[in-house]
Amino acid sequence: MKPVRKAVFPVAGLGTRFLPATKAMPKEMLTIVDKPLIQYAVEEALEAGIEQIIFVTGRGKSALEDHFDISYELEATMRSRGKSLSLIENIRQKPGSPVYVRQQEPLGLGHAVWCARDIIGDEPFAVFLPDELMVGTPGFMKQMVDAYQQVGGNVIGALEVAPDETDKYGIISPGRRDGRLTEVTALVEKPAQGSAPSNLMIPGRYILQPEVLRILERQEKGAGGEIQLTDAMAQLIGTQPFHGFTFDGQRYDCGDKAGFVQANIALALARDDIGPAVRSFLSGL
């Protein structure tokens, strides 16, 4: 069983749901308290043992590259003022990681992952959707990697949602269950109301075998006229082990305005430095 060393972050989206904030700033740079969404996801990857970060970007995403780079002017100013550099030094990545690949057209999540094929090579890899903020100890991907080391094959996130919300997500058709692991017998992308095989959705975390890239290479379009990662994964079922793993932690959908605000409030309340002030403010509303 090959280890999971590489992770793909599809970050080429325009973030239109957060306009005008995202007109000149990538949505992945929106902050939860004082840290960008993308940094939470990268830290989750590093905790899980990921060695190479692959960003699939588009135009106007240079702020992502700058964030994980050295900032000479900022660091020199902070040093001259005797301030600690710990908060920004921890962001830096090793030379050669991260890697940036362009997705020139918005053809879907499956296409974005396929754009990283030459860097992934013939290895298993993880996929992170940074809009999905996962808060837990250990992180979601670390939990998934531990599960992968037990069962191999493909392991995807699984999360229970209300039955009336299943038409918004990729949904798992479940087989045998073993604790937080659920055998996946089929996958359906955004099923019509009332037709979902379960209420287990896929919350933006995946460990996949490289064979999925051969399927994506066919450029077959699915729901919404896009090249869907879910459709490609579905074709691996029955040929390789395939499981869903339920997260022991909290998920915030930060691609949604309400979820984004909720994440800010929840993480602010959990902090010792600002939690009491935020709690006092909220109690007075």
Short mmCIF file of C-alpha atoms in Angstrom, two decimals:
data_model
loop_
_atom_site.label_atom_id
_atom_site.label_comp_id
_atom_site.label_asym_id
_atom_site.label_seq_id
_atom_site.Cartn_x
_atom_site.Cartn_y
_atom_site.Cartn_z
CA MET A 1 0.00 0.00 0.00
CA LYS A 2 1.56 3.28 -1.11
CA PRO A 3 1.42 6.19 1.37
CA VAL A 4 -0.59 9.31 0.63
CA ARG A 5 2.09 11.96 0.02
CA LYS A 6 0.37 14.41 -2.33
CA ALA A 7 -2.76 16.54 -2.02
CA VAL A 8 -4.69 18.49 -4.65
CA PHE A 9 -6.43 21.76 -3.75
CA PRO A 10 -8.83 22.88 -6.52
CA VAL A 11 -8.82 26.68 -5.99
CA ALA A 12 -9.60 28.08 -9.45
CA GLY A 13 -13.20 29.09 -8.66
CA LEU A 14 -14.33 32.71 -8.91
CA GLY A 15 -16.17 32.83 -5.59
CA THR A 16 -19.20 34.64 -7.03
CA ARG A 17 -21.33 33.86 -3.96
CA PHE A 18 -19.12 36.18 -1.91
CA LEU A 19 -19.04 39.17 -4.23
CA PRO A 20 -18.02 41.93 -3.87
CA ALA A 21 -15.48 40.62 -1.31
CA THR A 22 -14.01 38.21 -3.88
CA LYS A 23 -13.79 40.66 -6.77
CA ALA A 24 -10.07 41.19 -6.19
CA MET A 25 -9.31 38.51 -3.57
CA PRO A 26 -9.51 34.71 -3.89
CA LYS A 27 -12.36 33.25 -1.84
CA GLU A 28 -9.85 30.84 -0.29
CA MET A 29 -8.15 33.87 1.31
CA LEU A 30 -11.30 34.85 3.22
CA THR A 31 -10.44 34.62 6.90
CA ILE A 32 -11.95 32.63 9.73
CA VAL A 33 -11.01 34.96 12.62
CA ASP A 34 -7.40 35.69 11.60
CA LYS A 35 -6.43 32.79 9.34
CA PRO A 36 -7.37 32.26 5.66
CA LEU A 37 -9.51 29.26 4.77
CA ILE A 38 -6.75 27.85 2.59
CA GLN A 39 -4.32 27.82 5.51
CA TYR A 40 -6.68 25.73 7.64
CA ALA A 41 -6.84 23.16 4.83
CA VAL A 42 -3.07 23.12 4.23
CA GLU A 43 -2.39 22.68 7.94
CA GLU A 44 -4.86 19.78 7.98
CA ALA A 45 -2.94 18.20 5.09
CA LEU A 46 0.46 18.61 6.73
CA GLU A 47 -0.83 17.10 9.98
CA ALA A 48 -1.90 14.04 7.94
CA GLY A 49 1.62 13.55 6.58
CA ILE A 50 1.11 15.16 3.17
CA GLU A 51 4.46 16.17 1.70
CA GLN A 52 3.50 17.97 -1.52
CA ILE A 53 0.72 20.53 -1.90
CA ILE A 54 -0.71 20.94 -5.41
CA PHE A 55 -2.82 24.05 -6.01
CA VAL A 56 -4.97 24.00 -9.16
CA THR A 57 -5.44 27.73 -9.70
CA GLY A 58 -6.87 30.20 -12.18
CA ARG A 59 -6.41 33.84 -13.04
CA GLY A 60 -6.30 36.28 -10.14
CA LYS A 61 -5.03 33.77 -7.58
CA SER A 62 -1.58 35.25 -7.01
CA ALA A 63 -2.50 36.09 -3.39
CA LEU A 64 -2.48 32.35 -2.65
CA GLU A 65 1.09 32.04 -3.91
CA ASP A 66 2.17 35.11 -1.96
CA HIS A 67 0.60 33.80 1.24
CA PHE A 68 2.77 30.69 1.30
CA ASP A 69 5.92 32.53 0.21
CA ILE A 70 8.53 34.54 2.11
CA SER A 71 7.62 38.20 2.69
CA TYR A 72 10.96 39.97 3.08
CA GLU A 73 9.58 43.44 3.79
CA LEU A 74 7.09 42.25 6.39
CA GLU A 75 9.60 40.00 8.13
CA ALA A 76 12.30 42.68 8.19
CA THR A 77 9.85 45.18 9.69
CA MET A 78 8.70 42.73 12.35
CA ARG A 79 12.28 41.85 13.28
CA SER A 80 13.22 45.53 13.60
CA ARG A 81 10.31 45.99 16.02
CA GLY A 82 11.19 42.93 18.05
CA LYS A 83 8.01 41.04 17.11
CA SER A 84 7.75 37.27 16.84
CA LEU A 85 7.70 35.78 13.32
CA SER A 86 6.13 32.50 14.43
CA LEU A 87 2.74 33.19 12.87
CA ILE A 88 4.14 33.75 9.39
CA GLU A 89 7.18 31.45 9.48
CA ASN A 90 4.88 28.47 10.07
CA ILE A 91 3.15 29.22 6.77
CA ARG A 92 6.23 28.69 4.61
CA GLN A 93 6.48 25.47 2.64
CA LYS A 94 9.55 23.45 1.69
CA PRO A 95 11.14 24.25 -1.71
CA GLY A 96 9.15 22.48 -4.44
CA SER A 97 6.00 22.45 -2.37
CA PRO A 98 3.52 23.87 -3.02
CA VAL A 99 3.21 23.43 -6.78
CA TYR A 100 0.85 25.56 -8.88
CA VAL A 101 -1.07 24.29 -11.92
CA ARG A 102 -3.52 26.31 -14.02
CA GLN A 103 -7.06 25.22 -14.82
CA GLN A 104 -7.70 27.40 -17.84
CA GLU A 105 -11.44 26.70 -18.11
CA PRO A 106 -14.04 26.10 -15.35
CA LEU A 107 -15.02 22.61 -16.51
CA GLY A 108 -15.78 21.07 -13.12
CA LEU A 109 -14.12 19.52 -10.09
CA GLY A 110 -13.13 16.39 -11.98
CA HIS A 111 -11.37 18.48 -14.60
CA ALA A 112 -9.55 20.48 -11.91
CA VAL A 113 -8.20 17.28 -10.34
CA TRP A 114 -7.21 15.94 -13.78
CA CYS A 115 -5.16 19.11 -14.39
CA ALA A 116 -2.77 17.89 -11.66
CA ARG A 117 -2.23 14.47 -13.25
CA ASP A 118 1.43 14.97 -14.23
CA ILE A 119 2.39 15.90 -10.67
CA ILE A 120 0.30 13.17 -9.04
CA GLY A 121 1.81 10.49 -11.27
CA ASP A 122 1.05 6.91 -10.26
CA GLU A 123 0.42 7.51 -6.56
CA PRO A 124 -2.63 7.69 -4.31
CA PHE A 125 -3.50 11.28 -3.52
CA ALA A 126 -5.77 13.40 -1.37
CA VAL A 127 -8.19 16.10 -2.51
CA PHE A 128 -9.22 19.03 -0.32
CA LEU A 129 -12.05 21.48 -0.98
CA PRO A 130 -10.98 24.45 1.19
CA ASP A 131 -14.56 25.82 1.36
CA GLU A 132 -15.25 22.94 3.73
CA LEU A 133 -13.70 23.83 7.09
CA MET A 134 -13.23 20.74 9.26
CA VAL A 135 -12.51 21.31 12.94
CA GLY A 136 -11.43 18.35 15.06
CA THR A 137 -8.54 16.68 16.85
CA PRO A 138 -6.90 15.08 15.02
CA GLY A 139 -7.91 16.71 11.75
CA PHE A 140 -10.25 15.03 9.30
CA MET A 141 -7.55 14.02 6.80
CA LYS A 142 -5.40 12.51 9.55
CA GLN A 143 -8.39 10.42 10.60
CA MET A 144 -8.95 9.41 6.96
CA VAL A 145 -5.29 8.50 6.39
CA ASP A 146 -5.39 6.28 9.49
CA ALA A 147 -8.49 4.57 8.08
CA TYR A 148 -6.86 4.24 4.65
CA GLN A 149 -3.92 2.43 6.20
CA GLN A 150 -6.40 -0.18 7.44
CA VAL A 151 -8.50 -0.72 4.32
CA GLY A 152 -6.53 0.73 1.37
CA GLY A 153 -8.19 1.66 -1.89
CA ASN A 154 -10.29 4.81 -1.94
CA VAL A 155 -11.55 6.56 1.19
CA ILE A 156 -13.86 9.56 0.99
CA GLY A 157 -15.43 11.75 3.62
CA ALA A 158 -18.95 10.90 4.75
CA LEU A 159 -21.28 13.16 6.68
CA GLU A 160 -24.94 12.83 7.58
CA VAL A 161 -27.21 15.66 6.38
CA ALA A 162 -30.94 16.26 6.56
CA PRO A 163 -32.86 14.23 3.93
CA ASP A 164 -34.19 17.42 2.33
CA GLU A 165 -30.61 18.59 1.64
CA THR A 166 -29.34 15.53 -0.25
CA ASP A 167 -30.03 17.12 -3.66
CA LYS A 168 -27.20 19.61 -3.00
CA TYR A 169 -24.37 17.07 -2.68
CA GLY A 170 -22.72 13.92 -3.92
CA ILE A 171 -24.42 11.10 -1.99
CA ILE A 172 -23.12 7.68 -0.90
CA SER A 173 -25.10 4.48 -1.39
CA PRO A 174 -23.99 2.54 1.72
CA GLY A 175 -23.15 -1.10 2.16
CA ARG A 176 -21.64 -2.79 5.21
CA ARG A 177 -20.71 -0.50 8.11
CA ASP A 178 -17.83 -0.93 10.56
CA GLY A 179 -17.68 1.88 13.11
CA ARG A 180 -17.01 5.09 11.21
CA LEU A 181 -16.18 3.22 7.99
CA THR A 182 -18.98 2.58 5.50
CA GLU A 183 -18.61 0.46 2.38
CA VAL A 184 -19.56 2.50 -0.69
CA THR A 185 -21.64 0.55 -3.22
CA ALA A 186 -22.53 3.51 -5.47
CA LEU A 187 -22.27 7.30 -5.72
CA VAL A 188 -24.87 9.74 -7.00
CA GLU A 189 -24.17 13.39 -7.79
CA LYS A 190 -26.97 15.71 -6.55
CA PRO A 191 -29.87 13.23 -6.74
CA ALA A 192 -33.39 14.57 -7.22
CA GLN A 193 -35.40 15.18 -4.06
CA GLY A 194 -36.69 11.91 -2.64
CA SER A 195 -34.41 9.67 -4.73
CA ALA A 196 -31.21 9.72 -2.64
CA PRO A 197 -29.93 6.27 -1.55
CA SER A 198 -28.92 7.65 1.87
CA ASN A 199 -28.31 10.91 3.70
CA LEU A 200 -24.50 10.47 3.65
CA MET A 201 -22.94 13.28 1.67
CA ILE A 202 -19.29 13.75 0.60
CA PRO A 203 -17.89 16.76 2.52
CA GLY A 204 -14.94 17.76 0.38
CA ARG A 205 -12.25 15.30 1.52
CA TYR A 206 -11.00 12.39 -0.60
CA ILE A 207 -8.19 9.82 -0.76
CA LEU A 208 -8.14 8.39 -4.27
CA GLN A 209 -6.13 5.93 -6.32
CA PRO A 210 -4.48 7.22 -9.52
CA GLU A 211 -6.77 5.08 -11.72
CA VAL A 212 -9.43 7.77 -11.29
CA LEU A 213 -7.25 10.05 -13.45
CA ARG A 214 -7.51 7.61 -16.38
CA ILE A 215 -11.28 7.88 -16.16
CA LEU A 216 -11.21 11.67 -15.93
CA GLU A 217 -9.03 11.72 -19.03
CA ARG A 218 -12.11 10.80 -21.08
CA GLN A 219 -13.53 14.26 -20.25
CA GLU A 220 -17.06 12.88 -19.89
CA LYS A 221 -19.57 15.48 -18.70
CA GLY A 222 -22.11 14.82 -15.97
CA ALA A 223 -24.45 16.90 -13.79
CA GLY A 224 -24.50 20.57 -14.73
CA GLY A 225 -22.59 19.86 -17.94
CA GLU A 226 -19.35 19.62 -15.93
CA ILE A 227 -16.72 16.89 -15.59
CA GLN A 228 -17.73 15.49 -12.22
CA LEU A 229 -15.25 13.85 -9.85
CA THR A 230 -18.13 11.87 -8.31
CA ASP A 231 -18.94 10.22 -11.67
CA ALA A 232 -15.32 9.14 -12.15
CA MET A 233 -15.08 7.78 -8.60
CA ALA A 234 -18.28 5.79 -9.13
CA GLN A 235 -16.58 3.84 -11.92
CA LEU A 236 -13.91 2.60 -9.49
CA ILE A 237 -16.48 0.96 -7.23
CA GLY A 238 -16.31 -2.81 -7.55
CA THR A 239 -12.78 -2.73 -8.97
CA GLN A 240 -11.04 -1.35 -5.86
CA PRO A 241 -11.88 -1.09 -2.16
CA PHE A 242 -14.09 1.96 -1.62
CA HIS A 243 -15.18 3.34 1.74
CA GLY A 244 -16.70 6.42 3.28
CA PHE A 245 -15.32 7.66 6.58
CA THR A 246 -17.44 9.68 9.01
CA PHE A 247 -15.64 12.64 10.57
CA ASP A 248 -15.34 12.89 14.33
CA GLY A 249 -15.52 16.68 14.52
CA GLN A 250 -17.39 19.71 13.24
CA ARG A 251 -17.91 20.80 9.62
CA TYR A 252 -18.59 24.36 8.48
CA ASP A 253 -19.68 25.04 4.90
CA CYS A 254 -17.74 28.24 4.28
CA GLY A 255 -18.83 28.39 0.66
CA ASP A 256 -22.15 29.54 2.12
CA LYS A 257 -22.45 32.96 3.76
CA ALA A 258 -24.31 31.67 6.81
CA GLY A 259 -21.82 28.83 7.27
CA PHE A 260 -18.93 31.28 6.92
CA VAL A 261 -20.32 33.53 9.66
CA GLN A 262 -21.08 30.54 11.89
CA ALA A 263 -17.48 29.31 11.53
CA ASN A 264 -16.12 32.72 12.53
CA ILE A 265 -18.33 32.83 15.60
CA ALA A 266 -17.62 29.25 16.67
CA LEU A 267 -13.85 29.50 16.30
CA ALA A 268 -13.76 32.94 17.94
CA LEU A 269 -15.69 31.64 20.96
CA ALA A 270 -13.22 28.76 21.30
CA ARG A 271 -10.23 31.09 21.68
CA ASP A 272 -8.95 32.24 25.06
CA ASP A 273 -7.80 35.64 23.80
CA ILE A 274 -11.04 36.87 22.20
CA GLY A 275 -13.67 34.31 23.24
CA PRO A 276 -14.89 36.14 26.37
CA ALA A 277 -15.34 39.45 24.51
CA VAL A 278 -17.21 37.78 21.63
CA ARG A 279 -19.43 35.83 24.04
CA SER A 280 -20.28 38.99 25.96
CA PHE A 281 -21.13 40.80 22.74
CA LEU A 282 -23.37 37.97 21.49
CA SER A 283 -25.23 37.71 24.77
CA GLY A 284 -26.12 41.37 24.49
CA LEU A 285 -27.59 41.16 21.00
#
